[in-house]
CSV table of C-alpha atoms and ligand atoms in Angstrom, one decimal:
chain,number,residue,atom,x,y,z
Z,16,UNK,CA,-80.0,28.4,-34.5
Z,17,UNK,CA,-80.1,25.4,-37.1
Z,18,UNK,CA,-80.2,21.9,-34.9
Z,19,UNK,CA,-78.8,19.8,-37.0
Z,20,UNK,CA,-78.5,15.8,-36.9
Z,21,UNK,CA,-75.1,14.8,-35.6
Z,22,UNK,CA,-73.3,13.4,-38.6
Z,23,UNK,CA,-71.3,11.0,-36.6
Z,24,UNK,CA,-70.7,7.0,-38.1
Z,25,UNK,CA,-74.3,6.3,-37.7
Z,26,UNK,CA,-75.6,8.7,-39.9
Z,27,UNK,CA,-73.0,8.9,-42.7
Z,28,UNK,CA,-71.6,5.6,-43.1
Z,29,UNK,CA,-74.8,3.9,-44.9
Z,30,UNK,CA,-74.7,6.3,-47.2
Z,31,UNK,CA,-71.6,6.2,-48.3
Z,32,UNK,CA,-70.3,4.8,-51.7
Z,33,UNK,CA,-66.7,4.7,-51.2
Z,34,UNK,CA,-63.9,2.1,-51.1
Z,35,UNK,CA,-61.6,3.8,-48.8
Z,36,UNK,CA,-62.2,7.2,-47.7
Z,37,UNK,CA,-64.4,7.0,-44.7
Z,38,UNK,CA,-64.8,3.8,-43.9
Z,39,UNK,CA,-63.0,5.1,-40.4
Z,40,UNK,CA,-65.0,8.1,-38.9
Z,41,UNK,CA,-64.7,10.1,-35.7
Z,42,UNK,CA,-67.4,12.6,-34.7
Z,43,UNK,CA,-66.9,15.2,-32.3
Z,44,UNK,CA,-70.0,17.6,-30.8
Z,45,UNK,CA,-66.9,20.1,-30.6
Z,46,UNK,CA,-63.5,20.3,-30.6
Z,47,UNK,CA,-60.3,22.4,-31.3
Z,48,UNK,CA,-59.8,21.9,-34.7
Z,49,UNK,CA,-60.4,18.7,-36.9
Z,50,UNK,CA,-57.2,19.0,-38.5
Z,51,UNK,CA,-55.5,18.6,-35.1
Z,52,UNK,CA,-57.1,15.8,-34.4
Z,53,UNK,CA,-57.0,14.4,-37.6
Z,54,UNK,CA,-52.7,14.3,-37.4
Z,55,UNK,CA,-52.6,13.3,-34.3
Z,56,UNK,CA,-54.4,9.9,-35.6
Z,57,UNK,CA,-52.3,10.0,-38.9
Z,58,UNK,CA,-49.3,10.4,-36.5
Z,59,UNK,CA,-50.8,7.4,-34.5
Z,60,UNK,CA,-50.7,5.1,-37.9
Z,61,UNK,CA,-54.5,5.7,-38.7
Z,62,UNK,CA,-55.6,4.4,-41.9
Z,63,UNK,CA,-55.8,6.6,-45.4
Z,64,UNK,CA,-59.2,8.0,-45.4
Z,65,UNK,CA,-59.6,8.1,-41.9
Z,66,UNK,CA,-62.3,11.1,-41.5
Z,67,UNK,CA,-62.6,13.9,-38.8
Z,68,UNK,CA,-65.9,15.8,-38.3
Z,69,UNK,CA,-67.1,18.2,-35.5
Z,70,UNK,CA,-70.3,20.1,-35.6
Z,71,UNK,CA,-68.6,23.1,-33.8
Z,72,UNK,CA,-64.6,23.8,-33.6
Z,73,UNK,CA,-63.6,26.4,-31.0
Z,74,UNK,CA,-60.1,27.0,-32.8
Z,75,UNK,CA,-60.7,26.3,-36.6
Z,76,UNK,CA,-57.8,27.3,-38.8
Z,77,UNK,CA,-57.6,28.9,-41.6
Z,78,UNK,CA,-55.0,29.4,-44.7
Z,79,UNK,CA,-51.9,31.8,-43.5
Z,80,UNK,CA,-52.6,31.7,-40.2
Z,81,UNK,CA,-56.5,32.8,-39.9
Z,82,UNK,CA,-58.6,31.5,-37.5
Z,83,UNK,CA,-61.6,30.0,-39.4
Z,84,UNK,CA,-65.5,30.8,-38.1
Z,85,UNK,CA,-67.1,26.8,-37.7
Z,86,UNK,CA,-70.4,27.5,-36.0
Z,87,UNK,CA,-73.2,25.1,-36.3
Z,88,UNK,CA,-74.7,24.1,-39.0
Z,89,UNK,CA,-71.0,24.3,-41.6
Z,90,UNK,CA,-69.4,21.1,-42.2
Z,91,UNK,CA,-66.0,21.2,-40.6
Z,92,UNK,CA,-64.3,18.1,-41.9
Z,93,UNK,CA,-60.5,16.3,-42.1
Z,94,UNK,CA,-59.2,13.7,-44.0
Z,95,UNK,CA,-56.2,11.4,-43.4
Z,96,UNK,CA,-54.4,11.0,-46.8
Z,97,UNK,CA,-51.2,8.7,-47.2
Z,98,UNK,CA,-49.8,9.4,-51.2
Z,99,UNK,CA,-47.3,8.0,-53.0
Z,100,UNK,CA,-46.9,10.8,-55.0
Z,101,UNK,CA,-43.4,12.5,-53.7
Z,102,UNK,CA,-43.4,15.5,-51.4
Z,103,UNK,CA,-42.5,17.8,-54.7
Z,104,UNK,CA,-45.2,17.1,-56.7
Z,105,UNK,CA,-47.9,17.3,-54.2
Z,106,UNK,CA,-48.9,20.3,-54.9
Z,107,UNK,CA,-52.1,19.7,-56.9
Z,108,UNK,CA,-53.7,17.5,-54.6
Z,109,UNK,CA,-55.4,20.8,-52.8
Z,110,UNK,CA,-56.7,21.7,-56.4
Z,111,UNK,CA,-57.8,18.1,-56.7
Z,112,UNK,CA,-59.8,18.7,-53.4
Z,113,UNK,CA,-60.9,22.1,-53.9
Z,114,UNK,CA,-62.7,20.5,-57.7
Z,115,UNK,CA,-64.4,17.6,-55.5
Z,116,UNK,CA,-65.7,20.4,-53.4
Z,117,UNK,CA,-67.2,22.7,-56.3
Z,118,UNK,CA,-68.8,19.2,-57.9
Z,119,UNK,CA,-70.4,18.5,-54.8
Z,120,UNK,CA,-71.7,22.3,-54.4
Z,121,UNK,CA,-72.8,22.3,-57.9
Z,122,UNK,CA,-74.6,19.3,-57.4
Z,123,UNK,CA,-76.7,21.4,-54.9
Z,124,UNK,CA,-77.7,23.0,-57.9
Z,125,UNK,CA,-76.3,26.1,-56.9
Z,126,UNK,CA,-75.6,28.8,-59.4
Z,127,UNK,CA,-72.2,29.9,-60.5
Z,128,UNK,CA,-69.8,28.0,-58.7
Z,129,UNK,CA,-66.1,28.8,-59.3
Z,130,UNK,CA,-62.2,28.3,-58.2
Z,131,UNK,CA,-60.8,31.4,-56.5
Z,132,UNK,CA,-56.8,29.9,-56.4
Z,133,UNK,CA,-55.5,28.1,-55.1
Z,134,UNK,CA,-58.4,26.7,-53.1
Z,135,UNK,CA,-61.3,28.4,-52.1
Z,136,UNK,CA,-64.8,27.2,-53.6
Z,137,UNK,CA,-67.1,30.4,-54.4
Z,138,UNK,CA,-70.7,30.5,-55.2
Z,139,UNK,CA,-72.1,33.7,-57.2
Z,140,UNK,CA,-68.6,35.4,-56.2
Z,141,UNK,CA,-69.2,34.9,-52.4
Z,142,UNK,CA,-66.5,32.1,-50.6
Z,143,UNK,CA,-68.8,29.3,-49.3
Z,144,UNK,CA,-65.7,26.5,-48.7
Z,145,UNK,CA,-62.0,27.0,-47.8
Z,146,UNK,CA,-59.3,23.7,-47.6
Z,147,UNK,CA,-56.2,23.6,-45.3
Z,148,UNK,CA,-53.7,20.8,-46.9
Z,149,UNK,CA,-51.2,20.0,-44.4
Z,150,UNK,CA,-48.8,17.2,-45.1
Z,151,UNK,CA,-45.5,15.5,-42.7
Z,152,UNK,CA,-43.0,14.5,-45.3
Z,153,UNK,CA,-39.7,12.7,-44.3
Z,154,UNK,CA,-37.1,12.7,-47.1
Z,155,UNK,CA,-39.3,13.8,-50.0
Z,156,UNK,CA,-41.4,10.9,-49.0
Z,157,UNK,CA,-44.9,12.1,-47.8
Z,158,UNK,CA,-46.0,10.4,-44.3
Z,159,UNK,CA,-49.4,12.1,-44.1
Z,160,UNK,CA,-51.5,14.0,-45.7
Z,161,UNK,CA,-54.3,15.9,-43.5
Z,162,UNK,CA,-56.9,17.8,-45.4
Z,163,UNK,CA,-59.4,20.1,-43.9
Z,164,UNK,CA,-62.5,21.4,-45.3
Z,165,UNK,CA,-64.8,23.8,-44.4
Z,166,UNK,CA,-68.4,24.5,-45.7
Z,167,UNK,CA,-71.0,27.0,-44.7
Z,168,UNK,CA,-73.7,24.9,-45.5
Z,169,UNK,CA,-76.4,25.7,-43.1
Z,170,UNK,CA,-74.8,28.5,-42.0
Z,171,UNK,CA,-77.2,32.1,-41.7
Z,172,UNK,CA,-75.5,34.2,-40.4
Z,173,UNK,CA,-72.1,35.8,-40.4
Z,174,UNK,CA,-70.1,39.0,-38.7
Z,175,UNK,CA,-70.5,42.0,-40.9
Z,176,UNK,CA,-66.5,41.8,-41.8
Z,177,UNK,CA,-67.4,38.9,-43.5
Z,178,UNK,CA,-70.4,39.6,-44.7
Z,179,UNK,CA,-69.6,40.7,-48.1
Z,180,UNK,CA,-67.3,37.7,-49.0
Z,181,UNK,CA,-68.6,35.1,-47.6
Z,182,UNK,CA,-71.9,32.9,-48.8
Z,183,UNK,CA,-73.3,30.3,-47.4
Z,184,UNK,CA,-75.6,27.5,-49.3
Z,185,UNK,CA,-78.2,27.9,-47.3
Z,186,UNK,CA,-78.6,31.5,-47.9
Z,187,UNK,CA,-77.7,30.7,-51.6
Z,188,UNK,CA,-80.6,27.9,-52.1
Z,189,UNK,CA,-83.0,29.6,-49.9
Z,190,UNK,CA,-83.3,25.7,-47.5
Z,191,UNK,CA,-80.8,23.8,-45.7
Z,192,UNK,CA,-79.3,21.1,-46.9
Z,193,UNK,CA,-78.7,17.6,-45.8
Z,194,UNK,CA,-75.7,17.2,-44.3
Z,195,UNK,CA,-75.3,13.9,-44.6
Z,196,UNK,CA,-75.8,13.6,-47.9
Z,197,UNK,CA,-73.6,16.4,-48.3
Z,198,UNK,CA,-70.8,14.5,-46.5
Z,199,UNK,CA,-70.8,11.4,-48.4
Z,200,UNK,CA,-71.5,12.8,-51.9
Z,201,UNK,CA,-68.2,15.2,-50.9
Z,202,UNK,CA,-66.6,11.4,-49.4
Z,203,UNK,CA,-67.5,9.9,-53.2
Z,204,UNK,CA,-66.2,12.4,-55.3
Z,205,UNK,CA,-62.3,12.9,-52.8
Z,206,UNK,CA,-62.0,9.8,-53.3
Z,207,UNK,CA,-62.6,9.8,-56.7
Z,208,UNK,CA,-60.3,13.2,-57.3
Z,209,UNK,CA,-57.4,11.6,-55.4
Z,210,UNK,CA,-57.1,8.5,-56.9
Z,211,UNK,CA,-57.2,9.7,-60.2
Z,212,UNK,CA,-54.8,12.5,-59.3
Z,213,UNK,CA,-52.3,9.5,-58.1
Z,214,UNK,CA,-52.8,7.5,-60.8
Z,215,UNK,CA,-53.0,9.9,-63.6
Z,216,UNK,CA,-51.4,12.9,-62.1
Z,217,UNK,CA,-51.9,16.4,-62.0
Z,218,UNK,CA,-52.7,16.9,-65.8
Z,219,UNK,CA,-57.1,16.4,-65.5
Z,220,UNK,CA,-56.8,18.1,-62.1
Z,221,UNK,CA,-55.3,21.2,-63.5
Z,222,UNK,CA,-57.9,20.7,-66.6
Z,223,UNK,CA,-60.6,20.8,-63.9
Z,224,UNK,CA,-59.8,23.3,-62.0
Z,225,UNK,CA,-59.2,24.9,-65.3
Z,226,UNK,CA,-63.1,24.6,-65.9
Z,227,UNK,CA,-64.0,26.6,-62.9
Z,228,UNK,CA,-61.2,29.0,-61.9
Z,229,UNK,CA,-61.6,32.4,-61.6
Z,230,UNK,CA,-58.7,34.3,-63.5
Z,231,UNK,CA,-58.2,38.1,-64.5
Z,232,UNK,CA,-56.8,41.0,-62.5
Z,233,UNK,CA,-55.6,39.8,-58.8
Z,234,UNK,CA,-53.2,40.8,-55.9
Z,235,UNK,CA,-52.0,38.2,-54.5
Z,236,UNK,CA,-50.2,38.7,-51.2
Z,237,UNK,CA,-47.5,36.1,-49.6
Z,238,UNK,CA,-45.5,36.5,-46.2
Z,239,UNK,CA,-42.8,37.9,-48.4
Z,240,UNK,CA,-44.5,40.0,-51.7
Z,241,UNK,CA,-47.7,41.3,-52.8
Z,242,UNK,CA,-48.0,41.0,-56.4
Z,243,UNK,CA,-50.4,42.3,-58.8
Z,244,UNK,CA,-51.7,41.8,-62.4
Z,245,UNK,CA,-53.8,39.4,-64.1
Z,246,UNK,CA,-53.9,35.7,-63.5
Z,247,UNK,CA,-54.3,34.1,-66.8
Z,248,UNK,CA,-53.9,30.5,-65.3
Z,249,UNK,CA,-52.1,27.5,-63.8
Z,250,UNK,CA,-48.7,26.2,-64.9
Z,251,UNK,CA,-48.3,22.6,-65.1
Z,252,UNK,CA,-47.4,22.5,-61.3
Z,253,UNK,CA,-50.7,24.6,-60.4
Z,254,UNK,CA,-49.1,27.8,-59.6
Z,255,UNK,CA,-51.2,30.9,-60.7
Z,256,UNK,CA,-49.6,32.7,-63.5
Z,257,UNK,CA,-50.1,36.1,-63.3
Z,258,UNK,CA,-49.0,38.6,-66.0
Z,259,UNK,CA,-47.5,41.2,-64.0
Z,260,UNK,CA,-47.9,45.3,-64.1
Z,261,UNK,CA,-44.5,45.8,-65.7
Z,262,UNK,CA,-45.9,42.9,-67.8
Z,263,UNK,CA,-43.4,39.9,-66.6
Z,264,UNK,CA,-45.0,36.7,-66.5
Z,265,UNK,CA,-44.7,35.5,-62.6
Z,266,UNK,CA,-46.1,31.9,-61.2
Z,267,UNK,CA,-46.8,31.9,-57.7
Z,268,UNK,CA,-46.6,29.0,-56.1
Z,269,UNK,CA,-48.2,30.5,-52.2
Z,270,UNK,CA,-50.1,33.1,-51.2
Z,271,UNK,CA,-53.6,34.7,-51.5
Z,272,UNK,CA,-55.7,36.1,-53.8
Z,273,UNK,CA,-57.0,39.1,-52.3
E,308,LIG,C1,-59.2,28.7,-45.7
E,308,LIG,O1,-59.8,29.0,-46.7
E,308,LIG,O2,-58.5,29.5,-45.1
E,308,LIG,C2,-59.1,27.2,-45.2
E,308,LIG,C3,-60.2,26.9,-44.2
E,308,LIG,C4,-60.2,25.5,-43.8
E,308,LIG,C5,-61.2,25.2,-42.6
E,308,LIG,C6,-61.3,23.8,-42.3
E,308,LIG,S1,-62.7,23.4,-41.3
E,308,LIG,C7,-62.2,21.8,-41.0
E,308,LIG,C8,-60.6,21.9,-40.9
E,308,LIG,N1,-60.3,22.2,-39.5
E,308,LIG,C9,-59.7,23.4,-39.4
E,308,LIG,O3,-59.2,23.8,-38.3
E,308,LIG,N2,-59.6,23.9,-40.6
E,308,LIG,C10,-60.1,23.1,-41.6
């Protein structure tokens, strides 16, 4: 077992080099979920940028439902977001996160990192971060915004279901990485991906993400469909267009790439 520093205020907050987004942090040895926490603070008027961090959750969630594996050693984080962009267009902010996340993996100097859409960060074809955007809107106006996302950084080992999708950097770099260092490089570059996405909207997002996705055949199943073909990439919204089998072009706007 990896015994890690505890990356509560202390240990993070000198090295951080943001304006906003972690200047308030909360660290937990364990709990739930950080994106439970996390909204109930939003819902309590805490501040944009208000950060979450557990070393262990004992209910992590996933995308759709899954339950999401946060052992020690991962960085299990949640960030309280408060845009002005409208409920309608919000829908590139998880791109915008997911392309701070594969800068601050690359910056690892890890080897092939790419975009598996909408969100998920991998590294050599193996999923190393997932995101869980979950906003309260009111009227088309957005109240909060909470994002969660999770890294196997030091992480060794995983169950064998998961053992041929998932990567951790750890295994990838051959050390463990500082996760500090991790967290406030990750803190820099959100901040830096969500401002520009609310001042400049979603048009360099979607050029970023662009960079780094992973396109070509997919099935990508929803709680409704499953539809397959080949992506051959993002709308100007960020939904995945894929050219279908009977070769209509289709953008999904939710779901899974499976
Ligand atoms: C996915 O790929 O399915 C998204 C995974 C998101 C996991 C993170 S870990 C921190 C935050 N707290 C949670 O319960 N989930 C997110």
């Amino acid at each position: 077992m990896i015994r890690a520093p505890r990356l509560d205020a202390a240990a993070v907050q000198p090295l951080l080099e943001t304006r906003w987004l972690g200047r308030a942090w909360h660290w937990r040895g364990r709990t739930a979920s950080t994106n439970d926490l996390a909204r109930s603070l939003a819902e309590r008027d805490a501040a944009a940028g208000t950060v979450v961090v557990a070393d262990t959750q004992s209910r992590g969630r996933g995308r759709r439902g899954h339950a999401w594996r946060s052992p020690r050693g991962g960085l299990w984080l949640s960030v309280v977001l408060r845009p002005t962009t409208p409920a309608a267009e919000l829908g590139p902010l998880g791109l915008a996160v997911a392309v701070a996340v594969a800068e601050t993996v690359e910056a690892l100097g890890t080897r092939q990192v790419e975009l598996k859409w909408p969100n998920d960060v991998l590294v050599a074809g193996g999923k190393v971060a997932g995101i869980l955007t979950e906003a309260a809107a009111e009227g088309g106006r957005v109240r909060h915004v909470v994002v969660g996302i999770g890294v196997n950084l030091n992480v060794t080992r995983f169950p064998p279901a998961l053992c041929d999708r998932a990567a951790s950097i750890h295994r990838e770099l051959g050390v463990a990485v500082d996760r500090a260092a991790f967290a406030a490089d990750l803190c820099r570059r959100l901040e830096l991906w969500v401002d520009r996405f609310e001042r400049e909207g979603a048009a360099p997002v979607l050029a970023a993400w662009r960079a780094r996705g992973r396109l070509g055949p997919v099935t990508v199943v929803s709680a409704t469909t499953t539809i397959e073909g080949v992506a051959i990439g993002l709308d100007a919204d960020g939904a995945l267009l894929v050219r279908r089998v009977d070769g209509v072009l289709e953008p999904v706007r939710s779901g899974e790439v499976v």
